[in-house]
Amino acid sequence: MTRQAQDDAADQLEKVKSKHQQELAQIRAEFAVRHSNSRVAELQSKMASLEIVIQKLRDKLAAKSGSSDALAAAKAREENLKQQIERLNEDLRKAKEEFTPEMRHFDALQSKIAAMELRFTQREEDLNRIINTAQIKSGMEKEESDSRWRQIVNRKNQEIERFREELDMILEALKELKRQGVILPNMTGGLPS
């Protein structure tokens, strides 16, 4: 795909060059006809802009060429590594074929130990996840409980405040009655004093 992009860029560069040559020829012809200073400046400006376009296309072509070289090198390294892995796997297979029964038993034990370690690690992760979840839930429940108790305490404080206000009003009314000389019965069972 990068080769096709290079070819496309090269084709585009050739088209621009061809167009550039045609425009240069046209510019020269117009120059010969008109000999005007302003026309010369305009044509020189056109030439400069076309040269900039050509340079940009050359830069793009060079960049694509460099990236395709890097891609080819990376693919070669990847292929080399794949071949090394295949050789190592083949060496490992041959070595396992030459195992004595004791070595095979040892290899089987190593595999079992690795499997047990993996299960242990997974269980540890599961336990940590469960503990974290429980701590989060516990924290949320504690916050809910604290919030509920705060609401109850606030409600009770409001009730106590209303009771105090009512009690203060009753005491004020009693003082006013006493000041007016009204005799109030004693609630303790005795006569009023």
PDB file of C-alpha atoms in Angstrom:
ATOM      1  CA  MET A   1       0.000   0.000   0.000  1.00  0.00           C
ATOM      2  CA  THR A   2       2.898   2.377   0.734  1.00  0.00           C
ATOM      3  CA  ARG A   3       4.420   1.532  -2.640  1.00  0.00           C
ATOM      4  CA  GLN A   4       1.165   2.525  -4.307  1.00  0.00           C
ATOM      5  CA  ALA A   5       1.139   5.767  -2.300  1.00  0.00           C
ATOM      6  CA  GLN A   6       4.700   6.449  -3.472  1.00  0.00           C
ATOM      7  CA  ASP A   7       3.708   5.772  -7.063  1.00  0.00           C
ATOM      8  CA  ASP A   8       0.666   8.048  -6.705  1.00  0.00           C
ATOM      9  CA  ALA A   9       2.816  10.792  -5.207  1.00  0.00           C
ATOM     10  CA  ALA A  10       5.395  10.357  -7.995  1.00  0.00           C
ATOM     11  CA  ASP A  11       2.632  10.526 -10.637  1.00  0.00           C
ATOM     12  CA  GLN A  12       1.213  13.602  -8.992  1.00  0.00           C
ATOM     13  CA  LEU A  13       4.687  15.146  -8.889  1.00  0.00           C
ATOM     14  CA  GLU A  14       5.169  14.438 -12.600  1.00  0.00           C
ATOM     15  CA  LYS A  15       1.771  15.983 -13.395  1.00  0.00           C
ATOM     16  CA  VAL A  16       2.629  19.071 -11.378  1.00  0.00           C
ATOM     17  CA  LYS A  17       6.029  19.282 -13.105  1.00  0.00           C
ATOM     18  CA  SER A  18       4.364  18.978 -16.509  1.00  0.00           C
ATOM     19  CA  LYS A  19       1.782  21.580 -15.593  1.00  0.00           C
ATOM     20  CA  HIS A  20       4.567  23.737 -14.230  1.00  0.00           C
ATOM     21  CA  GLN A  21       6.502  23.480 -17.485  1.00  0.00           C
ATOM     22  CA  GLN A  22       3.372  24.368 -19.459  1.00  0.00           C
ATOM     23  CA  GLU A  23       2.669  27.337 -17.241  1.00  0.00           C
ATOM     24  CA  LEU A  24       6.296  28.458 -17.507  1.00  0.00           C
ATOM     25  CA  ALA A  25       6.036  28.336 -21.286  1.00  0.00           C
ATOM     26  CA  GLN A  26       2.780  30.268 -21.152  1.00  0.00           C
ATOM     27  CA  ILE A  27       4.278  32.797 -18.755  1.00  0.00           C
ATOM     28  CA  ARG A  28       7.290  33.315 -20.989  1.00  0.00           C
ATOM     29  CA  ALA A  29       5.020  33.819 -24.006  1.00  0.00           C
ATOM     30  CA  GLU A  30       2.908  36.347 -22.131  1.00  0.00           C
ATOM     31  CA  PHE A  31       6.043  38.082 -20.937  1.00  0.00           C
ATOM     32  CA  ALA A  32       7.309  38.453 -24.454  1.00  0.00           C
ATOM     33  CA  VAL A  33       3.978  39.945 -25.528  1.00  0.00           C
ATOM     34  CA  ARG A  34       3.399  42.404 -22.734  1.00  0.00           C
ATOM     35  CA  HIS A  35       6.771  43.482 -21.221  1.00  0.00           C
ATOM     36  CA  SER A  36       4.897  44.994 -18.327  1.00  0.00           C
ATOM     37  CA  ASN A  37       6.602  45.327 -14.940  1.00  0.00           C
ATOM     38  CA  SER A  38       3.460  44.455 -13.006  1.00  0.00           C
ATOM     39  CA  ARG A  39       2.860  41.470 -15.263  1.00  0.00           C
ATOM     40  CA  VAL A  40       6.430  40.301 -14.685  1.00  0.00           C
ATOM     41  CA  ALA A  41       5.949  40.525 -10.905  1.00  0.00           C
ATOM     42  CA  GLU A  42       2.681  38.603 -11.118  1.00  0.00           C
ATOM     43  CA  LEU A  43       4.240  35.881 -13.231  1.00  0.00           C
ATOM     44  CA  GLN A  44       7.246  35.629 -10.932  1.00  0.00           C
ATOM     45  CA  SER A  45       4.834  35.226  -8.012  1.00  0.00           C
ATOM     46  CA  LYS A  46       3.047  32.409  -9.854  1.00  0.00           C
ATOM     47  CA  MET A  47       6.369  30.723 -10.550  1.00  0.00           C
ATOM     48  CA  ALA A  48       7.400  30.974  -6.908  1.00  0.00           C
ATOM     49  CA  SER A  49       4.095  29.507  -5.699  1.00  0.00           C
ATOM     50  CA  LEU A  50       4.360  26.620  -8.162  1.00  0.00           C
ATOM     51  CA  GLU A  51       7.911  25.923  -7.020  1.00  0.00           C
ATOM     52  CA  ILE A  52       6.653  25.816  -3.410  1.00  0.00           C
ATOM     53  CA  VAL A  53       3.957  23.298  -4.405  1.00  0.00           C
ATOM     54  CA  ILE A  54       6.574  21.157  -6.149  1.00  0.00           C
ATOM     55  CA  GLN A  55       8.840  21.283  -3.087  1.00  0.00           C
ATOM     56  CA  LYS A  56       5.966  20.239  -0.803  1.00  0.00           C
ATOM     57  CA  LEU A  57       5.187  17.286  -3.043  1.00  0.00           C
ATOM     58  CA  ARG A  58       8.865  16.283  -3.025  1.00  0.00           C
ATOM     59  CA  ASP A  59       8.879  16.462   0.794  1.00  0.00           C
ATOM     60  CA  LYS A  60       5.750  14.284   0.981  1.00  0.00           C
ATOM     61  CA  LEU A  61       7.311  11.735  -1.338  1.00  0.00           C
ATOM     62  CA  ALA A  62      10.490  11.643   0.766  1.00  0.00           C
ATOM     63  CA  ALA A  63       8.486  11.233   4.005  1.00  0.00           C
ATOM     64  CA  LYS A  64       6.447   8.372   2.575  1.00  0.00           C
ATOM     65  CA  SER A  65       9.595   6.696   1.349  1.00  0.00           C
ATOM     66  CA  GLY A  66      11.150   6.985   4.838  1.00  0.00           C
ATOM     67  CA  SER A  67       8.074   5.574   6.577  1.00  0.00           C
ATOM     68  CA  SER A  68       7.899   2.661   4.143  1.00  0.00           C
ATOM     69  CA  ASP A  69      11.565   1.880   4.882  1.00  0.00           C
ATOM     70  CA  ALA A  70      10.852   1.894   8.634  1.00  0.00           C
ATOM     71  CA  LEU A  71       7.819  -0.351   8.082  1.00  0.00           C
ATOM     72  CA  ALA A  72       9.892  -2.799   6.043  1.00  0.00           C
ATOM     73  CA  ALA A  73      12.557  -2.887   8.789  1.00  0.00           C
ATOM     74  CA  ALA A  74       9.905  -3.503  11.464  1.00  0.00           C
ATOM     75  CA  LYS A  75       8.388  -6.333   9.426  1.00  0.00           C
ATOM     76  CA  ALA A  76      11.814  -7.906   8.983  1.00  0.00           C
ATOM     77  CA  ARG A  77      12.438  -7.720  12.766  1.00  0.00           C
ATOM     78  CA  GLU A  78       9.010  -9.226  13.437  1.00  0.00           C
ATOM     79  CA  GLU A  79       9.679 -12.100  11.034  1.00  0.00           C
ATOM     80  CA  ASN A  80      13.082 -12.705  12.625  1.00  0.00           C
ATOM     81  CA  LEU A  81      11.517 -12.814  16.113  1.00  0.00           C
ATOM     82  CA  LYS A  82       8.815 -15.219  14.922  1.00  0.00           C
ATOM     83  CA  GLN A  83      11.494 -17.546  13.550  1.00  0.00           C
ATOM     84  CA  GLN A  84      13.403 -17.390  16.844  1.00  0.00           C
ATOM     85  CA  ILE A  85      10.225 -18.253  18.786  1.00  0.00           C
ATOM     86  CA  GLU A  86       9.549 -21.190  16.480  1.00  0.00           C
ATOM     87  CA  ARG A  87      13.126 -22.463  16.964  1.00  0.00           C
ATOM     88  CA  LEU A  88      12.864 -22.114  20.738  1.00  0.00           C
ATOM     89  CA  ASN A  89       9.515 -23.933  20.793  1.00  0.00           C
ATOM     90  CA  GLU A  90      11.012 -26.722  18.698  1.00  0.00           C
ATOM     91  CA  ASP A  91      14.028 -26.948  21.040  1.00  0.00           C
ATOM     92  CA  LEU A  92      11.679 -27.094  24.032  1.00  0.00           C
ATOM     93  CA  ARG A  93       9.602 -29.843  22.415  1.00  0.00           C
ATOM     94  CA  LYS A  94      12.735 -31.891  21.668  1.00  0.00           C
ATOM     95  CA  ALA A  95      14.053 -31.379  25.187  1.00  0.00           C
ATOM     96  CA  LYS A  96      10.753 -32.559  26.669  1.00  0.00           C
ATOM     97  CA  GLU A  97      10.861 -35.687  24.500  1.00  0.00           C
ATOM     98  CA  GLU A  98      14.250 -36.547  25.996  1.00  0.00           C
ATOM     99  CA  PHE A  99      12.983 -36.181  29.578  1.00  0.00           C
ATOM    100  CA  THR A 100      13.459 -39.111  31.924  1.00  0.00           C
ATOM    101  CA  PRO A 101      10.378 -40.221  33.901  1.00  0.00           C
ATOM    102  CA  GLU A 102      11.681 -38.287  36.916  1.00  0.00           C
ATOM    103  CA  MET A 103      12.099 -35.143  34.810  1.00  0.00           C
ATOM    104  CA  ARG A 104       8.589 -35.541  33.406  1.00  0.00           C
ATOM    105  CA  HIS A 105       7.265 -35.948  36.939  1.00  0.00           C
ATOM    106  CA  PHE A 106       9.192 -32.834  37.971  1.00  0.00           C
ATOM    107  CA  ASP A 107       7.807 -30.942  34.939  1.00  0.00           C
ATOM    108  CA  ALA A 108       4.265 -32.053  35.833  1.00  0.00           C
ATOM    109  CA  LEU A 109       4.806 -30.866  39.420  1.00  0.00           C
ATOM    110  CA  GLN A 110       6.071 -27.518  38.155  1.00  0.00           C
ATOM    111  CA  SER A 111       2.969 -27.157  35.993  1.00  0.00           C
ATOM    112  CA  LYS A 112       0.736 -27.998  38.971  1.00  0.00           C
ATOM    113  CA  ILE A 113       2.585 -25.485  41.165  1.00  0.00           C
ATOM    114  CA  ALA A 114       2.215 -22.805  38.496  1.00  0.00           C
ATOM    115  CA  ALA A 115      -1.512 -23.574  38.213  1.00  0.00           C
ATOM    116  CA  MET A 116      -1.892 -23.456  42.019  1.00  0.00           C
ATOM    117  CA  GLU A 117      -0.033 -20.134  42.184  1.00  0.00           C
ATOM    118  CA  LEU A 118      -2.293 -18.755  39.474  1.00  0.00           C
ATOM    119  CA  ARG A 119      -5.419 -19.920  41.348  1.00  0.00           C
ATOM    120  CA  PHE A 120      -4.016 -18.458  44.582  1.00  0.00           C
ATOM    121  CA  THR A 121      -3.389 -15.114  42.883  1.00  0.00           C
ATOM    122  CA  GLN A 122      -6.889 -15.123  41.392  1.00  0.00           C
ATOM    123  CA  ARG A 123      -8.437 -15.970  44.780  1.00  0.00           C
ATOM    124  CA  GLU A 124      -6.405 -13.224  46.421  1.00  0.00           C
ATOM    125  CA  GLU A 125      -7.651 -10.740  43.819  1.00  0.00           C
ATOM    126  CA  ASP A 126     -11.231 -11.976  44.315  1.00  0.00           C
ATOM    127  CA  LEU A 127     -10.914 -11.623  48.101  1.00  0.00           C
ATOM    128  CA  ASN A 128      -9.472  -8.134  47.777  1.00  0.00           C
ATOM    129  CA  ARG A 129     -12.305  -7.192  45.435  1.00  0.00           C
ATOM    130  CA  ILE A 130     -14.893  -8.614  47.884  1.00  0.00           C
ATOM    131  CA  ILE A 131     -13.249  -6.825  50.832  1.00  0.00           C
ATOM    132  CA  ASN A 132     -13.167  -3.533  48.938  1.00  0.00           C
ATOM    133  CA  THR A 133     -16.809  -3.936  47.936  1.00  0.00           C
ATOM    134  CA  ALA A 134     -17.779  -4.764  51.530  1.00  0.00           C
ATOM    135  CA  GLN A 135     -15.850  -1.751  52.840  1.00  0.00           C
ATOM    136  CA  ILE A 136     -17.536   0.516  50.330  1.00  0.00           C
ATOM    137  CA  LYS A 137     -20.980  -0.877  51.213  1.00  0.00           C
ATOM    138  CA  SER A 138     -20.204  -0.619  54.930  1.00  0.00           C
ATOM    139  CA  GLY A 139     -19.091   2.981  54.506  1.00  0.00           C
ATOM    140  CA  MET A 140     -22.248   3.810  52.572  1.00  0.00           C
ATOM    141  CA  GLU A 141     -24.455   2.088  55.176  1.00  0.00           C
ATOM    142  CA  LYS A 142     -22.653   3.948  57.978  1.00  0.00           C
ATOM    143  CA  GLU A 143     -23.167   7.254  56.186  1.00  0.00           C
ATOM    144  CA  GLU A 144     -26.855   6.444  55.673  1.00  0.00           C
ATOM    145  CA  SER A 145     -27.211   5.441  59.336  1.00  0.00           C
ATOM    146  CA  ASP A 146     -25.378   8.563  60.530  1.00  0.00           C
ATOM    147  CA  SER A 147     -27.547  10.716  58.286  1.00  0.00           C
ATOM    148  CA  ARG A 148     -30.720   9.027  59.568  1.00  0.00           C
ATOM    149  CA  TRP A 149     -29.668   9.551  63.212  1.00  0.00           C
ATOM    150  CA  ARG A 150     -28.744  13.183  62.537  1.00  0.00           C
ATOM    151  CA  GLN A 151     -32.214  13.736  61.085  1.00  0.00           C
ATOM    152  CA  ILE A 152     -33.823  12.114  64.160  1.00  0.00           C
ATOM    153  CA  VAL A 153     -31.709  14.238  66.533  1.00  0.00           C
ATOM    154  CA  ASN A 154     -32.553  17.399  64.568  1.00  0.00           C
ATOM    155  CA  ARG A 155     -36.269  16.532  64.665  1.00  0.00           C
ATOM    156  CA  LYS A 156     -36.120  15.910  68.435  1.00  0.00           C
ATOM    157  CA  ASN A 157     -34.205  19.167  68.984  1.00  0.00           C
ATOM    158  CA  GLN A 158     -36.925  21.016  67.056  1.00  0.00           C
ATOM    159  CA  GLU A 159     -39.619  19.343  69.184  1.00  0.00           C
ATOM    160  CA  ILE A 160     -37.756  20.294  72.388  1.00  0.00           C
ATOM    161  CA  GLU A 161     -37.412  23.883  71.156  1.00  0.00           C
ATOM    162  CA  ARG A 162     -41.170  24.063  70.410  1.00  0.00           C
ATOM    163  CA  PHE A 163     -41.910  22.584  73.857  1.00  0.00           C
ATOM    164  CA  ARG A 164     -39.670  25.208  75.522  1.00  0.00           C
ATOM    165  CA  GLU A 165     -41.404  27.975  73.596  1.00  0.00           C
ATOM    166  CA  GLU A 166     -44.837  26.664  74.676  1.00  0.00           C
ATOM    167  CA  LEU A 167     -43.614  26.280  78.270  1.00  0.00           C
ATOM    168  CA  ASP A 168     -42.240  29.837  78.245  1.00  0.00           C
ATOM    169  CA  MET A 169     -45.604  31.112  76.962  1.00  0.00           C
ATOM    170  CA  ILE A 170     -47.470  29.213  79.696  1.00  0.00           C
ATOM    171  CA  LEU A 171     -45.111  30.559  82.390  1.00  0.00           C
ATOM    172  CA  GLU A 172     -45.550  34.098  81.032  1.00  0.00           C
ATOM    173  CA  ALA A 173     -49.340  33.647  81.121  1.00  0.00           C
ATOM    174  CA  LEU A 174     -49.143  32.353  84.719  1.00  0.00           C
ATOM    175  CA  LYS A 175     -46.967  35.297  85.772  1.00  0.00           C
ATOM    176  CA  GLU A 176     -49.437  37.688  84.141  1.00  0.00           C
ATOM    177  CA  LEU A 177     -52.345  36.022  85.933  1.00  0.00           C
ATOM    178  CA  LYS A 178     -50.475  36.110  89.244  1.00  0.00           C
ATOM    179  CA  ARG A 179     -49.658  39.774  88.714  1.00  0.00           C
ATOM    180  CA  GLN A 180     -53.348  40.439  88.114  1.00  0.00           C
ATOM    181  CA  GLY A 181     -54.106  38.750  91.422  1.00  0.00           C
ATOM    182  CA  VAL A 182     -55.750  35.596  90.146  1.00  0.00           C
ATOM    183  CA  ILE A 183     -55.391  32.755  92.622  1.00  0.00           C
ATOM    184  CA  LEU A 184     -54.420  29.515  90.940  1.00  0.00           C
ATOM    185  CA  PRO A 185     -55.075  26.118  92.510  1.00  0.00           C
ATOM    186  CA  ASN A 186     -52.009  24.215  93.695  1.00  0.00           C
ATOM    187  CA  MET A 187     -51.560  21.039  91.681  1.00  0.00           C
ATOM    188  CA  THR A 188     -49.735  19.236  94.462  1.00  0.00           C
ATOM    189  CA  GLY A 189     -52.954  18.768  96.352  1.00  0.00           C
ATOM    190  CA  GLY A 190     -52.533  21.554  98.875  1.00  0.00           C
ATOM    191  CA  LEU A 191     -54.201  24.923  99.123  1.00  0.00           C
ATOM    192  CA  PRO A 192     -52.907  27.820  97.147  1.00  0.00           C
ATOM    193  CA  SER A 193     -50.383  29.928  98.936  1.00  0.00           C
TER     194      SER A 193
END
